[in-house]
PDB file of C-alpha atoms in Angstrom:
ATOM      1  CA  MET P   1     115.213  82.774 112.839  1.00 39.00           C
ATOM      2  CA  ALA P   2     115.113  79.355 112.932  1.00 39.00           C
ATOM      3  CA  GLU P   3     117.124  77.877 110.408  1.00 43.00           C
ATOM      4  CA  SER P   4     113.724  76.312 108.693  1.00 40.00           C
ATOM      5  CA  VAL P   5     112.196  80.181 108.351  1.00 40.00           C
ATOM      6  CA  SER P   6     115.613  80.948 107.003  1.00 67.00           C
ATOM      7  CA  LYS P   7     115.552  78.741 103.776  1.00 82.00           C
ATOM      8  CA  THR P   8     111.869  79.338 102.546  1.00 82.00           C
ATOM      9  CA  LEU P   9     113.179  83.385 102.942  1.00 84.00           C
ATOM     10  CA  TYR P  10     115.944  82.387 100.947  1.00 91.00           C
ATOM     11  CA  LEU P  11     113.840  80.960  97.982  1.00 91.00           C
ATOM     12  CA  GLN P  12     111.427  83.411  98.525  1.00 87.00           C
ATOM     13  CA  THR P  13     114.333  86.558  97.912  1.00 90.00           C
ATOM     14  CA  ILE P  14     115.625  84.116  94.759  1.00 93.00           C
ATOM     15  CA  LEU P  15     111.798  84.333  93.357  1.00 91.00           C
ATOM     16  CA  GLU P  16     111.029  87.882  94.384  1.00 86.00           C
ATOM     17  CA  LEU P  17     114.616  88.888  91.943  1.00 86.00           C
ATOM     18  CA  THR P  18     114.373  87.160  89.139  1.00 84.00           C
ATOM     19  CA  GLY P  19     110.205  88.149  88.860  1.00 76.00           C
ATOM     20  CA  GLY P  20     108.914  84.763  88.524  1.00 79.00           C
ATOM     21  CA  SER P  21     112.005  83.808  85.609  1.00 79.00           C
ATOM     22  CA  ASN P  22     113.149  80.154  85.587  1.00 77.00           C
ATOM     23  CA  GLU P  23     115.755  81.167  83.949  1.00 80.00           C
ATOM     24  CA  THR P  24     117.150  84.454  85.203  1.00 86.00           C
ATOM     25  CA  GLN P  25     120.274  83.768  87.392  1.00 92.00           C
ATOM     26  CA  VAL P  26     120.797  85.618  90.656  1.00 94.00           C
ATOM     27  CA  PRO P  27     123.946  86.695  91.832  1.00 94.00           C
ATOM     28  CA  ASN P  28     124.569  85.894  96.140  1.00 93.00           C
ATOM     29  CA  ASN P  29     125.556  89.413  96.363  1.00 93.00           C
ATOM     30  CA  GLN P  30     122.374  90.766  95.048  1.00 91.00           C
ATOM     31  CA  ILE P  31     120.843  88.076  97.441  1.00 91.00           C
ATOM     32  CA  ALA P  32     122.630  89.019 100.723  1.00 91.00           C
ATOM     33  CA  GLU P  33     122.184  93.132  99.954  1.00 87.00           C
ATOM     34  CA  HIS P  34     118.248  92.110  99.902  1.00 85.00           C
ATOM     35  CA  LEU P  35     117.987  90.594 102.892  1.00 86.00           C
ATOM     36  CA  HIS P  36     120.549  92.358 105.353  1.00 85.00           C
ATOM     37  CA  VAL P  37     123.134  89.172 105.143  1.00 89.00           C
ATOM     38  CA  THR P  38     126.749  88.641 104.646  1.00 90.00           C
ATOM     39  CA  PRO P  39     127.919  87.379 101.510  1.00 90.00           C
ATOM     40  CA  SER P  40     128.958  83.995 102.958  1.00 91.00           C
ATOM     41  CA  SER P  41     125.926  83.634 104.716  1.00 91.00           C
ATOM     42  CA  VAL P  42     124.654  83.512 101.034  1.00 93.00           C
ATOM     43  CA  SER P  43     126.583  81.084 100.021  1.00 92.00           C
ATOM     44  CA  ASN P  44     126.372  78.684 102.736  1.00 92.00           C
ATOM     45  CA  MET P  45     122.596  78.697 102.244  1.00 94.00           C
ATOM     46  CA  MET P  46     122.830  78.124  98.601  1.00 95.00           C
ATOM     47  CA  THR P  47     125.280  75.111  99.785  1.00 94.00           C
ATOM     48  CA  LYS P  48     122.559  73.487 101.772  1.00 93.00           C
ATOM     49  CA  LEU P  49     119.847  74.331  99.322  1.00 95.00           C
ATOM     50  CA  GLN P  50     121.582  73.176  96.751  1.00 95.00           C
ATOM     51  CA  GLU P  51     121.783  70.115  98.680  1.00 95.00           C
ATOM     52  CA  THR P  52     118.160  70.074  99.136  1.00 93.00           C
ATOM     53  CA  GLY P  53     117.501  69.929  95.541  1.00 95.00           C
ATOM     54  CA  GLU P  54     116.146  73.311  96.341  1.00 94.00           C
ATOM     55  CA  VAL P  55     118.387  75.596  93.783  1.00 95.00           C
ATOM     56  CA  GLU P  56     120.897  75.127  91.109  1.00 95.00           C
ATOM     57  CA  VAL P  57     124.232  76.709  92.135  1.00 94.00           C
ATOM     58  CA  GLU P  58     126.235  77.975  88.674  1.00 92.00           C
ATOM     59  CA  PRO P  59     129.741  79.327  90.070  1.00 89.00           C
ATOM     60  CA  TYR P  60     130.434  82.993  89.776  1.00 84.00           C
ATOM     61  CA  TYR P  61     127.235  83.321  87.708  1.00 90.00           C
ATOM     62  CA  GLY P  62     123.954  82.759  90.550  1.00 92.00           C
ATOM     63  CA  VAL P  63     121.538  80.850  91.060  1.00 95.00           C
ATOM     64  CA  THR P  64     118.085  80.055  89.984  1.00 95.00           C
ATOM     65  CA  LEU P  65     115.127  77.496  91.547  1.00 95.00           C
ATOM     66  CA  THR P  66     114.303  74.117  90.711  1.00 94.00           C
ATOM     67  CA  SER P  67     111.104  73.364  90.785  1.00 93.00           C
ATOM     68  CA  LYS P  68     111.197  72.189  93.978  1.00 94.00           C
ATOM     69  CA  GLY P  69     112.594  75.649  95.350  1.00 93.00           C
ATOM     70  CA  ARG P  70     109.658  77.443  93.141  1.00 94.00           C
ATOM     71  CA  MET P  71     106.604  76.214  94.637  1.00 93.00           C
ATOM     72  CA  THR P  72     108.008  75.978  98.108  1.00 91.00           C
ATOM     73  CA  ALA P  73     108.788  80.092  97.520  1.00 92.00           C
ATOM     74  CA  LEU P  74     105.246  80.630  95.686  1.00 94.00           C
ATOM     75  CA  LYS P  75     103.321  78.742  98.196  1.00 93.00           C
ATOM     76  CA  LEU P  76     105.592  81.386 101.027  1.00 91.00           C
ATOM     77  CA  ILE P  77     104.507  84.564  98.477  1.00 93.00           C
ATOM     78  CA  ARG P  78     100.430  83.708  98.453  1.00 95.00           C
ATOM     79  CA  ALA P  79     100.565  83.395 101.835  1.00 95.00           C
ATOM     80  CA  HIS P  80     103.092  86.791 102.943  1.00 94.00           C
ATOM     81  CA  ARG P  81     100.778  88.129 100.811  1.00 95.00           C
ATOM     82  CA  LEU P  82      97.048  87.675 101.168  1.00 97.00           C
ATOM     83  CA  PHE P  83      98.160  88.221 104.867  1.00 97.00           C
ATOM     84  CA  GLU P  84      99.561  91.712 103.834  1.00 97.00           C
ATOM     85  CA  VAL P  85      96.037  92.556 102.085  1.00 98.00           C
ATOM     86  CA  PHE P  86      94.158  91.527 104.910  1.00 98.00           C
ATOM     87  CA  LEU P  87      96.022  93.857 107.769  1.00 98.00           C
ATOM     88  CA  TYR P  88      96.551  96.390 105.745  1.00 98.00           C
ATOM     89  CA  ASP P  89      93.104  96.896 104.086  1.00 98.00           C
ATOM     90  CA  LYS P  90      91.076  95.656 107.256  1.00 98.00           C
ATOM     91  CA  LEU P  91      93.038  96.478 110.039  1.00 98.00           C
ATOM     92  CA  ASN P  92      94.576  99.690 108.653  1.00 98.00           C
ATOM     93  CA  LEU P  93      98.235  98.819 109.254  1.00 98.00           C
ATOM     94  CA  SER P  94     101.062 100.350 107.128  1.00 97.00           C
ATOM     95  CA  SER P  95     102.369  98.732 104.504  1.00 95.00           C
ATOM     96  CA  SER P  96     105.772  98.528 106.463  1.00 96.00           C
ATOM     97  CA  GLU P  97     103.427  97.078 109.779  1.00 97.00           C
ATOM     98  CA  ALA P  98     101.104  95.028 107.024  1.00 97.00           C
ATOM     99  CA  HIS P  99     104.604  93.724 106.049  1.00 94.00           C
ATOM    100  CA  MET P 100     106.667  92.984 108.715  1.00 94.00           C
ATOM    101  CA  ASN P 101     103.414  91.102 110.907  1.00 95.00           C
ATOM    102  CA  ALA P 102     102.611  88.737 107.743  1.00 94.00           C
ATOM    103  CA  ASP P 103     106.204  87.766 108.061  1.00 89.00           C
ATOM    104  CA  ASN P 104     105.315  86.280 110.946  1.00 89.00           C
ATOM    105  CA  LEU P 105     102.146  84.437 110.039  1.00 92.00           C
ATOM    106  CA  ASP P 106     103.019  83.246 106.275  1.00 89.00           C
ATOM    107  CA  HIS P 107     105.237  79.647 107.128  1.00 84.00           C
ATOM    108  CA  ASP P 108     102.696  78.053 109.033  1.00 84.00           C
ATOM    109  CA  ALA P 109      99.884  79.119 107.089  1.00 90.00           C
ATOM    110  CA  ASP P 110      97.417  75.787 106.258  1.00 92.00           C
ATOM    111  CA  GLU P 111      96.069  75.901 102.701  1.00 95.00           C
ATOM    112  CA  LYS P 112      92.592  75.448 103.366  1.00 96.00           C
ATOM    113  CA  MET P 113      92.666  78.606 104.936  1.00 96.00           C
ATOM    114  CA  ILE P 114      94.559  80.606 102.797  1.00 97.00           C
ATOM    115  CA  ASN P 115      92.164  80.162 100.389  1.00 97.00           C
ATOM    116  CA  GLN P 116      88.958  80.843 102.672  1.00 98.00           C
ATOM    117  CA  LEU P 117      91.322  84.006 103.118  1.00 98.00           C
ATOM    118  CA  GLU P 118      91.840  84.777  99.858  1.00 98.00           C
ATOM    119  CA  LEU P 119      88.122  84.607  98.907  1.00 98.00           C
ATOM    120  CA  PHE P 120      87.178  87.021 102.121  1.00 98.00           C
ATOM    121  CA  LEU P 121      89.482  89.408 100.467  1.00 98.00           C
ATOM    122  CA  ASP P 122      87.733  89.270  97.410  1.00 98.00           C
ATOM    123  CA  ASN P 123      90.438  87.526  95.685  1.00 97.00           C
ATOM    124  CA  PRO P 124      93.133  90.275  95.186  1.00 98.00           C
ATOM    125  CA  THR P 125      95.769  89.866  92.519  1.00 96.00           C
ATOM    126  CA  THR P 126      98.245  91.977  94.048  1.00 96.00           C
ATOM    127  CA  CYS P 127      99.530  93.514  97.829  1.00 96.00           C
ATOM    128  CA  PRO P 128      99.619  96.587  99.444  1.00 97.00           C
ATOM    129  CA  HIS P 129     102.974  97.387  97.619  1.00 94.00           C
ATOM    130  CA  GLY P 130     101.670  96.715  94.433  1.00 95.00           C
ATOM    131  CA  LEU P 131     103.283  92.504  93.599  1.00 93.00           C
ATOM    132  CA  VAL P 132     101.385  90.232  92.392  1.00 94.00           C
ATOM    133  CA  ILE P 133      99.533  87.482  94.570  1.00 96.00           C
ATOM    134  CA  PRO P 134     100.213  83.918  92.818  1.00 95.00           C
ATOM    135  CA  ASP P 135      96.737  82.243  92.312  1.00 96.00           C
ATOM    136  CA  LYS P 136      95.813  79.038  94.111  1.00 95.00           C
ATOM    137  CA  GLN P 137      96.903  77.002  91.436  1.00 96.00           C
ATOM    138  CA  TYR P 138     100.412  78.713  92.152  1.00 94.00           C
ATOM    139  CA  HIS P 139     100.547  80.321  88.464  1.00 93.00           C
ATOM    140  CA  TYR P 140     102.605  83.541  88.869  1.00 91.00           C
ATOM    141  CA  HIS P 141     102.821  85.570  86.137  1.00 85.00           C
ATOM    142  CA  ALA P 142     105.277  88.696  87.524  1.00 82.00           C
ATOM    143  CA  LYS P 143     105.435  91.712  84.941  1.00 82.00           C
ATOM    144  CA  HIS P 144     108.686  93.360  84.708  1.00 84.00           C
ATOM    145  CA  PHE P 145     108.380  97.253  85.029  1.00 91.00           C
ATOM    146  CA  LYS P 146     110.993 100.028  84.913  1.00 94.00           C
ATOM    147  CA  ARG P 147     113.011 100.738  88.146  1.00 94.00           C
ATOM    148  CA  LEU P 148     112.899 104.295  88.748  1.00 97.00           C
ATOM    149  CA  THR P 149     117.234 103.865  88.273  1.00 96.00           C
ATOM    150  CA  GLU P 150     116.532 103.265  84.575  1.00 96.00           C
ATOM    151  CA  ILE P 151     114.316 106.156  83.337  1.00 96.00           C
ATOM    152  CA  ALA P 152     115.984 109.816  82.329  1.00 96.00           C
ATOM    153  CA  ASP P 153     115.524 112.791  82.893  1.00 96.00           C
ATOM    154  CA  GLY P 154     112.516 114.730  82.389  1.00 97.00           C
ATOM    155  CA  THR P 155     110.499 111.390  82.322  1.00 97.00           C
ATOM    156  CA  THR P 156     106.735 111.887  83.812  1.00 98.00           C
ATOM    157  CA  PHE P 157     105.807 108.381  85.590  1.00 98.00           C
ATOM    158  CA  LYS P 158     103.795 106.595  87.673  1.00 98.00           C
ATOM    159  CA  ILE P 159     104.489 104.235  90.666  1.00 98.00           C
ATOM    160  CA  ASN P 160     103.715 100.364  89.951  1.00 97.00           C
ATOM    161  CA  SER P 161     105.101  98.731  92.951  1.00 96.00           C
ATOM    162  CA  PHE P 162     108.234  98.113  95.636  1.00 93.00           C
ATOM    163  CA  THR P 163     110.588  95.182  96.255  1.00 90.00           C
ATOM    164  CA  GLU P 164     109.556  93.240  99.391  1.00 87.00           C
ATOM    165  CA  ASP P 165     111.509  94.936 101.638  1.00 89.00           C
ATOM    166  CA  LEU P 166     110.986  96.133 105.596  1.00 90.00           C
ATOM    167  CA  GLU P 167     113.458  99.046 105.593  1.00 92.00           C
ATOM    168  CA  LEU P 168     112.842 100.215 102.051  1.00 94.00           C
ATOM    169  CA  LEU P 169     108.085  99.860 102.949  1.00 95.00           C
ATOM    170  CA  LYS P 170     109.105 102.323 105.896  1.00 96.00           C
ATOM    171  CA  TYR P 171     111.499 104.722 104.118  1.00 96.00           C
ATOM    172  CA  LEU P 172     109.139 105.603 101.315  1.00 96.00           C
ATOM    173  CA  GLU P 173     106.569 106.241 103.657  1.00 96.00           C
ATOM    174  CA  LEU P 174     108.546 108.805 105.719  1.00 95.00           C
ATOM    175  CA  VAL P 175     109.274 110.280 102.368  1.00 94.00           C
ATOM    176  CA  ASP P 176     105.149 109.997 101.484  1.00 94.00           C
ATOM    177  CA  LEU P 177     105.966 107.435  98.382  1.00 97.00           C
ATOM    178  CA  THR P 178     103.029 105.797  97.168  1.00 96.00           C
ATOM    179  CA  LEU P 179     101.306 103.569  94.998  1.00 96.00           C
ATOM    180  CA  HIS P 180      99.710 104.952  91.776  1.00 96.00           C
ATOM    181  CA  SER P 181     101.482 108.708  92.130  1.00 97.00           C
ATOM    182  CA  GLN P 182     102.401 110.321  89.290  1.00 98.00           C
ATOM    183  CA  TRP P 183     105.956 111.882  89.017  1.00 98.00           C
ATOM    184  CA  GLN P 184     108.492 113.552  86.790  1.00 98.00           C
ATOM    185  CA  LEU P 185     112.024 112.819  87.408  1.00 98.00           C
ATOM    186  CA  VAL P 186     113.526 116.451  87.111  1.00 98.00           C
ATOM    187  CA  GLU P 187     117.191 115.650  88.122  1.00 97.00           C
ATOM    188  CA  ARG P 188     119.778 113.217  89.810  1.00 96.00           C
ATOM    189  CA  LEU P 189     122.470 114.866  91.917  1.00 96.00           C
ATOM    190  CA  PRO P 190     126.026 114.886  91.129  1.00 94.00           C
ATOM    191  CA  PHE P 191     128.534 112.655  92.686  1.00 93.00           C
ATOM    192  CA  GLU P 192     126.197 109.663  92.718  1.00 90.00           C
ATOM    193  CA  GLY P 193     123.663 112.069  94.509  1.00 93.00           C
ATOM    194  CA  PRO P 194     119.855 111.353  95.395  1.00 96.00           C
ATOM    195  CA  LEU P 195     117.478 111.722  92.160  1.00 98.00           C
ATOM    196  CA  VAL P 196     115.160 114.839  92.654  1.00 98.00           C
ATOM    197  CA  ILE P 197     111.005 113.427  91.828  1.00 98.00           C
ATOM    198  CA  GLU P 198     108.223 116.105  91.744  1.00 98.00           C
ATOM    199  CA  ASN P 199     104.334 115.157  92.368  1.00 97.00           C
ATOM    200  CA  LEU P 200     102.684 115.546  89.334  1.00 97.00           C
ATOM    201  CA  THR P 201      99.180 116.659  91.347  1.00 96.00           C
ATOM    202  CA  THR P 202     100.427 118.260  94.631  1.00 96.00           C
ATOM    203  CA  HIS P 203     103.900 119.642  92.824  1.00 96.00           C
ATOM    204  CA  HIS P 204     105.616 118.702  95.838  1.00 96.00           C
ATOM    205  CA  LYS P 205     109.737 117.889  95.449  1.00 97.00           C
ATOM    206  CA  ILE P 206     111.197 115.009  97.433  1.00 97.00           C
ATOM    207  CA  GLN P 207     114.501 113.358  97.233  1.00 97.00           C
ATOM    208  CA  ILE P 208     115.293 109.367  96.562  1.00 97.00           C
ATOM    209  CA  THR P 209     117.999 107.273  97.392  1.00 95.00           C
ATOM    210  CA  GLN P 210     120.268 105.900  94.123  1.00 94.00           C
ATOM    211  CA  HIS P 211     119.704 102.866  96.021  1.00 91.00           C
ATOM    212  CA  ALA P 212     116.265 102.911  96.881  1.00 94.00           C
ATOM    213  CA  ALA P 213     115.394 104.009  93.602  1.00 96.00           C
ATOM    214  CA  ASN P 214     116.821 101.058  92.314  1.00 91.00           C
ATOM    215  CA  TYR P 215     113.864  99.029  93.780  1.00 92.00           C
ATOM    216  CA  ILE P 216     110.844 101.274  93.250  1.00 96.00           C
ATOM    217  CA  PHE P 217     109.058 100.312  89.730  1.00 96.00           C
ATOM    218  CA  VAL P 218     107.673 102.282  88.100  1.00 97.00           C
ATOM    219  CA  GLU P 219     105.582 102.207  84.590  1.00 95.00           C
TER     220      GLU P 219
END
């Protein structure tokens, strides 16, 4: 991965993990887990991004985006999620395929083309995995929903969105967990085992790992 691409992906990840908040600090280990890199790689990149004025680092607490870093992240996220909508809705790719291919298109996208793409798609507000698309003025108001891990046994819920992660999207396609479907949390298996959930329409039960459930947002 080229360094320029790597930097923008780090900035995008920080924005996503804060839900758009300018105050929320993101720990290095959370960034490392999301990007599947080592904590030392995160530390090295945070040093570079601090030198370029794109993040502020508070040792032992985490990082926040500066206004410069936030704008870079918003431009990337806007392009990426509009490409995802196009690939998913118009070319009938799966959510994971749309995400993977959008990664190859978003970094060099011209702003005029992205605005025209938005018009062509009838101004979508969310991507295929439920996350908010910044508008052309780069307004970004991500709503906050509970993680699947945060709800109590017996609770009924609707799937709202998933974190942008290729392996997670592939996993959810494999177990057939889709946006807007309605479920009930039946139980948590012992010894930090998976969560058992039941589809309220089909009554089909599946197991979701604790790790995956932490990146599934419900309402």
